[in-house]
PDB file of N, CA and C in Angstrom:
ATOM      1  N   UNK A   1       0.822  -1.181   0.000  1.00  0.00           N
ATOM      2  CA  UNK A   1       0.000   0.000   0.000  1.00  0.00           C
ATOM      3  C   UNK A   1       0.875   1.258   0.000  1.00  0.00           C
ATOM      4  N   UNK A   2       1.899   1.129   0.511  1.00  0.00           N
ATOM      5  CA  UNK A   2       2.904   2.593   0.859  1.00  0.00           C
ATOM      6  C   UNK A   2       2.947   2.820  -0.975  1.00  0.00           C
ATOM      7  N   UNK A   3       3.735   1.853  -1.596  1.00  0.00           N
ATOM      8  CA  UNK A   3       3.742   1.606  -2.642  1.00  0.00           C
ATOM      9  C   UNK A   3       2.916   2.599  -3.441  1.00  0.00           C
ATOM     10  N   UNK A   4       1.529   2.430  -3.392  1.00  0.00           N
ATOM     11  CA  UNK A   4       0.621   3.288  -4.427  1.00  0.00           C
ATOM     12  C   UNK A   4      -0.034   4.760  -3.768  1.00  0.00           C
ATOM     13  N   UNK A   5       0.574   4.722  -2.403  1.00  0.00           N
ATOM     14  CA  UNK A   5       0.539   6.061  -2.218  1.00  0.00           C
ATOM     15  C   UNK A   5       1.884   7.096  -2.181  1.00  0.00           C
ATOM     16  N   UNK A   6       3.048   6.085  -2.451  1.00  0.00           N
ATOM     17  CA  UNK A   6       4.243   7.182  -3.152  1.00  0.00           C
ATOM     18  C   UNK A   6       3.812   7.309  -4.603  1.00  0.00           C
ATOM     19  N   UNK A   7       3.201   6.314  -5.225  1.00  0.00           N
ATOM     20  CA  UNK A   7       2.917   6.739  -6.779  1.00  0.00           C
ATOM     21  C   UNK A   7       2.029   7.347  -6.491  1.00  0.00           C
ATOM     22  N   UNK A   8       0.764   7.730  -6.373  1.00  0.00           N
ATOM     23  CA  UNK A   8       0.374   8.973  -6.370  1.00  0.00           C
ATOM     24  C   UNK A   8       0.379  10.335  -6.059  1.00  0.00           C
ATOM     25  N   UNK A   9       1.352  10.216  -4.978  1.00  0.00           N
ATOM     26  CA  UNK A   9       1.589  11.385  -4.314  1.00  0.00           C
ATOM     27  C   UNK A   9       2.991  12.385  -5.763  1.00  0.00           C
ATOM     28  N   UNK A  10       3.851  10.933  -6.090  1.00  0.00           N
ATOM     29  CA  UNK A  10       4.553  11.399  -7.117  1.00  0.00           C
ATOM     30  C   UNK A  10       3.856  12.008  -8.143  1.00  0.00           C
ATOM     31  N   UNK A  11       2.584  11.176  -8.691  1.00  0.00           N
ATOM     32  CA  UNK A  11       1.947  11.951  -9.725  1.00  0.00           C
ATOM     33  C   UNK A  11       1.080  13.073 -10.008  1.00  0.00           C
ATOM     34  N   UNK A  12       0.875  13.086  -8.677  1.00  0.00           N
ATOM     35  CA  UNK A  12       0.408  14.401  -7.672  1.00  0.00           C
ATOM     36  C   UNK A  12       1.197  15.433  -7.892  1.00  0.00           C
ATOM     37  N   UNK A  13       2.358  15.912  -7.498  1.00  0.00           N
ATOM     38  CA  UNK A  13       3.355  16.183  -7.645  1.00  0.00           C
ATOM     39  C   UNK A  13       3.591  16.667  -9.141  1.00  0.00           C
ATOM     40  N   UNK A  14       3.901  15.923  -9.942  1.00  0.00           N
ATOM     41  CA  UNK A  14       3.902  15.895 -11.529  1.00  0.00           C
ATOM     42  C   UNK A  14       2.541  16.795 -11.788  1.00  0.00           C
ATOM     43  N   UNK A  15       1.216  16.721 -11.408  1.00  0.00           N
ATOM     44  CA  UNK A  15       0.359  17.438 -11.802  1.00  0.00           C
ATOM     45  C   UNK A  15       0.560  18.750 -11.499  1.00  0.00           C
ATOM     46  N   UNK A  16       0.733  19.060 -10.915  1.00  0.00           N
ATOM     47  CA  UNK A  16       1.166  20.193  -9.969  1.00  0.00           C
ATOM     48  C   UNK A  16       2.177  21.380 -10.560  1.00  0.00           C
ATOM     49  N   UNK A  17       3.406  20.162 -10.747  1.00  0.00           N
ATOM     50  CA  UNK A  17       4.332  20.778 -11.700  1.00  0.00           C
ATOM     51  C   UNK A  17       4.067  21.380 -13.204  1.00  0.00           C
ATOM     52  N   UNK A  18       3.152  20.230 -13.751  1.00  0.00           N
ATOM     53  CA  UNK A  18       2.281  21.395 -14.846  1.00  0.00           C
ATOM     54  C   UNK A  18       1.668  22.297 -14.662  1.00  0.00           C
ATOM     55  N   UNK A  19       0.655  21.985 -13.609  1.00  0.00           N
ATOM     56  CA  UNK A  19      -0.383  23.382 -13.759  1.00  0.00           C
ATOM     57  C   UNK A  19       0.440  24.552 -13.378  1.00  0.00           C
ATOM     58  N   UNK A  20       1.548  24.817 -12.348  1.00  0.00           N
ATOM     59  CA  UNK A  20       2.279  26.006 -11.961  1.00  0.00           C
ATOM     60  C   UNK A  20       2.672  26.608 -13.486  1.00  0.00           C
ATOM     61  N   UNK A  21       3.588  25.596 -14.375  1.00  0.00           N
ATOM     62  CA  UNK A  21       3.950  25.194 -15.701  1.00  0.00           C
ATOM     63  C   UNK A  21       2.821  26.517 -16.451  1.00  0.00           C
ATOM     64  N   UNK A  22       1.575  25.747 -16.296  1.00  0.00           N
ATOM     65  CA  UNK A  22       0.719  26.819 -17.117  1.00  0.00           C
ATOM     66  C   UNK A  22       0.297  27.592 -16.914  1.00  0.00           C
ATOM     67  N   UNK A  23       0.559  27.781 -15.757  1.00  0.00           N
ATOM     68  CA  UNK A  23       0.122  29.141 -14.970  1.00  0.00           C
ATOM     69  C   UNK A  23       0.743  30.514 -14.757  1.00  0.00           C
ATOM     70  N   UNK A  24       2.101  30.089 -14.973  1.00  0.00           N
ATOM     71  CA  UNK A  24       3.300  30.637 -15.581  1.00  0.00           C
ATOM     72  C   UNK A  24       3.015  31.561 -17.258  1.00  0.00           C
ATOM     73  N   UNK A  25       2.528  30.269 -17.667  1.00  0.00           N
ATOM     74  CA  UNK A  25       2.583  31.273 -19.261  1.00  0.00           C
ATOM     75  C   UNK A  25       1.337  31.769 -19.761  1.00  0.00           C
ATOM     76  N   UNK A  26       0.196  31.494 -18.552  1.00  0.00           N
ATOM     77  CA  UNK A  26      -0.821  31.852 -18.423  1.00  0.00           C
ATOM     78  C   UNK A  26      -0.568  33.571 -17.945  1.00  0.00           C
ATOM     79  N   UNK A  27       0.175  33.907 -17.148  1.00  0.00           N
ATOM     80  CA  UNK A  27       0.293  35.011 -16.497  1.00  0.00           C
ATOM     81  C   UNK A  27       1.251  35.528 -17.697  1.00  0.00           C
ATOM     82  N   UNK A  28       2.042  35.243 -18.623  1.00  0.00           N
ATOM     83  CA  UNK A  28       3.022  35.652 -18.779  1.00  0.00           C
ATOM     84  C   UNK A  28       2.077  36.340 -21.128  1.00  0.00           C
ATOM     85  N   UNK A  29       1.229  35.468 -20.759  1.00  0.00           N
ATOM     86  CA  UNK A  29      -0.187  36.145 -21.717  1.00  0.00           C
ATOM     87  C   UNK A  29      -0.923  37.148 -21.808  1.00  0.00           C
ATOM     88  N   UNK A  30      -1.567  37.075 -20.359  1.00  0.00           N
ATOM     89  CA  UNK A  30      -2.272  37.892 -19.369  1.00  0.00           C
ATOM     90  C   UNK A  30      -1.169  39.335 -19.545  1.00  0.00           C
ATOM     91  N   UNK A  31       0.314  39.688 -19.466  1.00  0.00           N
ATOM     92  CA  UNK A  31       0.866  40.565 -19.226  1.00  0.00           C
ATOM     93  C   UNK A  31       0.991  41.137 -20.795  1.00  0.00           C
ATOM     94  N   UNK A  32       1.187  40.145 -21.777  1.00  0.00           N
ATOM     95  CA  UNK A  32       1.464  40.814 -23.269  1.00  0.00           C
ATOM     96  C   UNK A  32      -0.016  41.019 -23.230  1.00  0.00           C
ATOM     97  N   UNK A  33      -1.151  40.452 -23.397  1.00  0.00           N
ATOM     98  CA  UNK A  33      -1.928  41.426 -23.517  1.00  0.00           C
ATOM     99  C   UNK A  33      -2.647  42.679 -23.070  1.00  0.00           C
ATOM    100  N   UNK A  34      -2.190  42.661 -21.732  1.00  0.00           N
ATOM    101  CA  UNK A  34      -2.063  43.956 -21.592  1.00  0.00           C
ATOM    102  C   UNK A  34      -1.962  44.935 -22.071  1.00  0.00           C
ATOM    103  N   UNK A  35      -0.173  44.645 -22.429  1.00  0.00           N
ATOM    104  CA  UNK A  35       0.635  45.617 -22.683  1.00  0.00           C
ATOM    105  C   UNK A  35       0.040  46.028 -24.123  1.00  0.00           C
ATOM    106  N   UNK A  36      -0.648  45.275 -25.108  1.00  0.00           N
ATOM    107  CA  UNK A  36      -1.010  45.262 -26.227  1.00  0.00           C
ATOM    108  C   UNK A  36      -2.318  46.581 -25.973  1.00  0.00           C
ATOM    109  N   UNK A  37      -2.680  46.350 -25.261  1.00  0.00           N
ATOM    110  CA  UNK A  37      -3.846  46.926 -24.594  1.00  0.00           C
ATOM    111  C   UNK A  37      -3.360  48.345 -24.023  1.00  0.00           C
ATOM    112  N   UNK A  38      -2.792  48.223 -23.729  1.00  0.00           N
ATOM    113  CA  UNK A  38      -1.854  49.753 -23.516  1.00  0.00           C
ATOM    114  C   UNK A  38      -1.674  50.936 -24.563  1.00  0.00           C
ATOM    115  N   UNK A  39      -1.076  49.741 -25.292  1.00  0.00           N
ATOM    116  CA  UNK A  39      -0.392  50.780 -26.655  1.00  0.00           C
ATOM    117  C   UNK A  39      -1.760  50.774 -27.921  1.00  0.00           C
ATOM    118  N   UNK A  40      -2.642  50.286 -27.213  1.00  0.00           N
ATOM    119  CA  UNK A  40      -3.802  50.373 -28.076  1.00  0.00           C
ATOM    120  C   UNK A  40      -4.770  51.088 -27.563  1.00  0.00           C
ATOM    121  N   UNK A  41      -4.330  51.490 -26.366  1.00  0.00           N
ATOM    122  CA  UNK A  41      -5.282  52.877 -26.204  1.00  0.00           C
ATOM    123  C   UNK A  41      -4.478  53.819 -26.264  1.00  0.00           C
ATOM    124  N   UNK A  42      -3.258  54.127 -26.351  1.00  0.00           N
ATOM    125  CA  UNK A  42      -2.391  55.126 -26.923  1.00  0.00           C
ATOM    126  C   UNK A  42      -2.776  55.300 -28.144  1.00  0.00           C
ATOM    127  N   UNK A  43      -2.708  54.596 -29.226  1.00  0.00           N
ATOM    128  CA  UNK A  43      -2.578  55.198 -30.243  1.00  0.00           C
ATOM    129  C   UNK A  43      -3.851  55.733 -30.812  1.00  0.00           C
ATOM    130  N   UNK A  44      -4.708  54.803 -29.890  1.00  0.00           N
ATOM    131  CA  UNK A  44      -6.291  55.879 -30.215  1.00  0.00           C
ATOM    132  C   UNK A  44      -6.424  57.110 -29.739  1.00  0.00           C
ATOM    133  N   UNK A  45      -5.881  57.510 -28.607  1.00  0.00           N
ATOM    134  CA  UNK A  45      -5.919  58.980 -28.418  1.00  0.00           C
ATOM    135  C   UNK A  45      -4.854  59.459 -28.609  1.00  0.00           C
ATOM    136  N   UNK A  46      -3.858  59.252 -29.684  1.00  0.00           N
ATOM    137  CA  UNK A  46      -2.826  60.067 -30.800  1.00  0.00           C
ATOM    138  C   UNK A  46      -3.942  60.037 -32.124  1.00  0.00           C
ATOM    139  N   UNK A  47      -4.880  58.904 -32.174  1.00  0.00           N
ATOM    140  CA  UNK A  47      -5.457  59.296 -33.143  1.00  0.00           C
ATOM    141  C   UNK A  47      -6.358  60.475 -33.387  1.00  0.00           C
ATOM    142  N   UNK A  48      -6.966  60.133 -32.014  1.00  0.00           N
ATOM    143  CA  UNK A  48      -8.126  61.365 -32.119  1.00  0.00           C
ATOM    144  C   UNK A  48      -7.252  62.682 -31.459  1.00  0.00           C
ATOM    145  N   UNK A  49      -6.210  62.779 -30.914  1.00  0.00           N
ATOM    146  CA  UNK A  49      -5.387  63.779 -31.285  1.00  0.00           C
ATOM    147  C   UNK A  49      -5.137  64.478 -32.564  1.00  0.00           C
ATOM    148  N   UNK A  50      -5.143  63.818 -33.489  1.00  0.00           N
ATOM    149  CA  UNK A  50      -4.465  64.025 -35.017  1.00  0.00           C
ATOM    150  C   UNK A  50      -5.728  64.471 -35.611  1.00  0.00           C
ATOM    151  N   UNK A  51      -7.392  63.751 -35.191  1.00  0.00           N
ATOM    152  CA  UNK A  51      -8.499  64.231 -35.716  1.00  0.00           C
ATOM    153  C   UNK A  51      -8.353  65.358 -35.540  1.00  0.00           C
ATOM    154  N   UNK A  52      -8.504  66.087 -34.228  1.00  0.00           N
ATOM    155  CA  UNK A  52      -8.728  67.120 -33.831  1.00  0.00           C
ATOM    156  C   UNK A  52      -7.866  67.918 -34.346  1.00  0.00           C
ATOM    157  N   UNK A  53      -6.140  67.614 -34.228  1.00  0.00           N
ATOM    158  CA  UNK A  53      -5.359  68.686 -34.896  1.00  0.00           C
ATOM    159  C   UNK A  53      -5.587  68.864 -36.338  1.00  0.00           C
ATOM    160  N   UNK A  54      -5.984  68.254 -37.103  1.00  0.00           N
ATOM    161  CA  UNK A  54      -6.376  67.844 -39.143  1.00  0.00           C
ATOM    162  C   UNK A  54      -7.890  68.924 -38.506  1.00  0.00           C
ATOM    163  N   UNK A  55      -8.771  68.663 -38.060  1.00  0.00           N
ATOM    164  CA  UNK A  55     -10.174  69.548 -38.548  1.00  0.00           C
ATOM    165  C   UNK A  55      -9.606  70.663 -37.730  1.00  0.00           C
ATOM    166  N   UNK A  56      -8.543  71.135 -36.884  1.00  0.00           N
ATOM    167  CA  UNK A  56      -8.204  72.666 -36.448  1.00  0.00           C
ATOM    168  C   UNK A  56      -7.327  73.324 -37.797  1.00  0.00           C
ATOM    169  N   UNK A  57      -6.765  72.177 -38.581  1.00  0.00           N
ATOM    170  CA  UNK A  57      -5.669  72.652 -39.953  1.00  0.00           C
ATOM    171  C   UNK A  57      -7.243  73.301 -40.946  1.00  0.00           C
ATOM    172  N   UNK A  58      -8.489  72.182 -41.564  1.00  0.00           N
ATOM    173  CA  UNK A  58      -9.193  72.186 -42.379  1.00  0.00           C
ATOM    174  C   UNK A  58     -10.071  73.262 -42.105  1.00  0.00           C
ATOM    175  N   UNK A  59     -10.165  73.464 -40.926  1.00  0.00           N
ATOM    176  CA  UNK A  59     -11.008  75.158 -40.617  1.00  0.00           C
ATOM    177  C   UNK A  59     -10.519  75.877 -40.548  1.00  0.00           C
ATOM    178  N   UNK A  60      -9.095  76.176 -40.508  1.00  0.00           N
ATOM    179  CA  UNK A  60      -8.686  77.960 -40.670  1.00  0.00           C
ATOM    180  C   UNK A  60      -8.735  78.093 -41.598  1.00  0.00           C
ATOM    181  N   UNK A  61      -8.675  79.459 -41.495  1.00  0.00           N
ATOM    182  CA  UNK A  61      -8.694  80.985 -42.906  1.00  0.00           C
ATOM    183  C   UNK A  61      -7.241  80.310 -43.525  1.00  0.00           C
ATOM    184  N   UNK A  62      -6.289  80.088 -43.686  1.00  0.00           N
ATOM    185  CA  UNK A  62      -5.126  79.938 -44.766  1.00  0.00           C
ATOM    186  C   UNK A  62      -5.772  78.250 -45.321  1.00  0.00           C
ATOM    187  N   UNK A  63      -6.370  77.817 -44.583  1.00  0.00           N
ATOM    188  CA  UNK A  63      -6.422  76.131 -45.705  1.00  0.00           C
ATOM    189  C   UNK A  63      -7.974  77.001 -46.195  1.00  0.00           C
ATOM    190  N   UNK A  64      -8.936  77.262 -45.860  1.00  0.00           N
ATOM    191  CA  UNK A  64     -10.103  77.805 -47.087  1.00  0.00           C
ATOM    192  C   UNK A  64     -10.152  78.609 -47.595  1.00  0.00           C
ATOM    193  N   UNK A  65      -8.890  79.679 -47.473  1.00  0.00           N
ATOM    194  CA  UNK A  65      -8.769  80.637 -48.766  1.00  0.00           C
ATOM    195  C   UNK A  65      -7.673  80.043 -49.450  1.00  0.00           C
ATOM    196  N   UNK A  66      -7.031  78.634 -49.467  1.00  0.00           N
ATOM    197  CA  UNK A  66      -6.442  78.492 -50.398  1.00  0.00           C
ATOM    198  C   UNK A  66      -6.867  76.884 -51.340  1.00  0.00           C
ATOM    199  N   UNK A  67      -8.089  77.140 -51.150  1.00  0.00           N
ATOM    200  CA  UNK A  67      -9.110  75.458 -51.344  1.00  0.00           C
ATOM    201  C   UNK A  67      -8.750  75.692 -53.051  1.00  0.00           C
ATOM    202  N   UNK A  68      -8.833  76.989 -53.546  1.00  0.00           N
ATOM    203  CA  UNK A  68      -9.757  76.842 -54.915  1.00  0.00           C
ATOM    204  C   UNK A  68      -7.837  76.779 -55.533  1.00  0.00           C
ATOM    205  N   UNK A  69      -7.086  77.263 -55.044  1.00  0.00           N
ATOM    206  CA  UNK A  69      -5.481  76.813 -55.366  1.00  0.00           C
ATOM    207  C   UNK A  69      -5.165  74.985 -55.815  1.00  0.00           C
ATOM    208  N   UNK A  70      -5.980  74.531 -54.528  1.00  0.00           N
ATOM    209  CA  UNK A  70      -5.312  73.285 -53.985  1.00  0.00           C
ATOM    210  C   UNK A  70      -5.889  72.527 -55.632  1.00  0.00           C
ATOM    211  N   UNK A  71      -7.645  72.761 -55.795  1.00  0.00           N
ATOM    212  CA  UNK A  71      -8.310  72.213 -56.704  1.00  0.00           C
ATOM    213  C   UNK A  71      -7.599  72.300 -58.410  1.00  0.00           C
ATOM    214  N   UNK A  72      -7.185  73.394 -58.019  1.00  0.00           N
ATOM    215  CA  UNK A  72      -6.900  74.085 -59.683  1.00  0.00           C
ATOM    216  C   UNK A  72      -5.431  73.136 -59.766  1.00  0.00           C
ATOM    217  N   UNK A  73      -4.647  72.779 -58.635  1.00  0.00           N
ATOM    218  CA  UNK A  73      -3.450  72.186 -58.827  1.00  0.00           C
ATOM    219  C   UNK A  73      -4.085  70.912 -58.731  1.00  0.00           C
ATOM    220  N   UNK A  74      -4.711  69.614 -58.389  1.00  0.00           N
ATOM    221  CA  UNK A  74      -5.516  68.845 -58.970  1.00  0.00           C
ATOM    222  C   UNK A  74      -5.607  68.545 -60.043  1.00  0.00           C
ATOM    223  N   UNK A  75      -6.545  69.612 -60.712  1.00  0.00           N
ATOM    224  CA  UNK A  75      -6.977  69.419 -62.064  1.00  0.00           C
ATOM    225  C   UNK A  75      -5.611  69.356 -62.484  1.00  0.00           C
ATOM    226  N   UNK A  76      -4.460  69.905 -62.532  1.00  0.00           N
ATOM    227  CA  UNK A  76      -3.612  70.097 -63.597  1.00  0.00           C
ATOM    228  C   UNK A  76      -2.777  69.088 -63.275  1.00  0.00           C
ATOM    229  N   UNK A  77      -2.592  68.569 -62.390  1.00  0.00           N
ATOM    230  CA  UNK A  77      -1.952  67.362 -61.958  1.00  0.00           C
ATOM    231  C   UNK A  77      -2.741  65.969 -63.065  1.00  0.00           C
ATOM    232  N   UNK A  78      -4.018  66.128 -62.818  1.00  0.00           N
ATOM    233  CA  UNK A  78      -5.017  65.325 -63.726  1.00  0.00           C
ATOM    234  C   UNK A  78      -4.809  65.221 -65.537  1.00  0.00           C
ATOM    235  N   UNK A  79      -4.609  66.615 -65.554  1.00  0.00           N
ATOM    236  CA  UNK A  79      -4.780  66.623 -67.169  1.00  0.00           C
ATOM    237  C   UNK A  79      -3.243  66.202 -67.696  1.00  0.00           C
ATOM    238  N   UNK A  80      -1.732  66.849 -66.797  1.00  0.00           N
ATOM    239  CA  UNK A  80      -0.992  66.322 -67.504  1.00  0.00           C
ATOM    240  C   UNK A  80      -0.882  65.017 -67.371  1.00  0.00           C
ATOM    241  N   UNK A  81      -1.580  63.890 -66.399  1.00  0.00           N
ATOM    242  CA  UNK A  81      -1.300  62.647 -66.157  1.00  0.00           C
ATOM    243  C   UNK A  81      -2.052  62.209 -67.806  1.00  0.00           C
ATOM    244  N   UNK A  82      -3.142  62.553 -68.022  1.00  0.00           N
ATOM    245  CA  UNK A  82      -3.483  62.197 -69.173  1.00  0.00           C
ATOM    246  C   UNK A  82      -3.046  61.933 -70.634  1.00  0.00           C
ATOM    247  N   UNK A  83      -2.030  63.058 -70.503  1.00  0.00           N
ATOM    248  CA  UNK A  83      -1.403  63.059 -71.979  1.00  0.00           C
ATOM    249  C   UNK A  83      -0.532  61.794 -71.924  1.00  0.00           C
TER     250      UNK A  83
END
């Protein structure tokens, strides 16, 4: 009887040693995604940073008094691509 309670206690043991095992790279998941999670709410509010700074560029007086410039260089960009 000692017998099959050192083998289990060994395999006991062995179980054990895995689950720590996965628990390990369980945590070590848990931390990259995080971190993923981090830099992914960073770059959304650099994004909507950049919204806000682009529609403060698209509403001043120097970008809509120079709209009908931008268009006319367009077109001509257009027509010589054509030839």
């Amino acid at each position: 009887m000692t017998a099959s309670i050192d083998e289990h206690r060994r395999l006991l043991a062995e179980a054990l040693a895995r689950a720590d095992a996965d628990i390990g790279e369980l945590r070590g998941r848990v931390a990259h995604l995080e971190a993923v999670e981090r830099d992914l709410a960073l770059c959304r509010a650099e994004c909507a940073q950049l919204e806000i700074d682009l529609d403060g560029v698209r509403g001043s007086l120097s970008w809509r008094a120079t709209a009908p410039l931008r268009r006319a260089a367009t077109r001509a960009r257009a027509l010589r691509g054509r030839r």
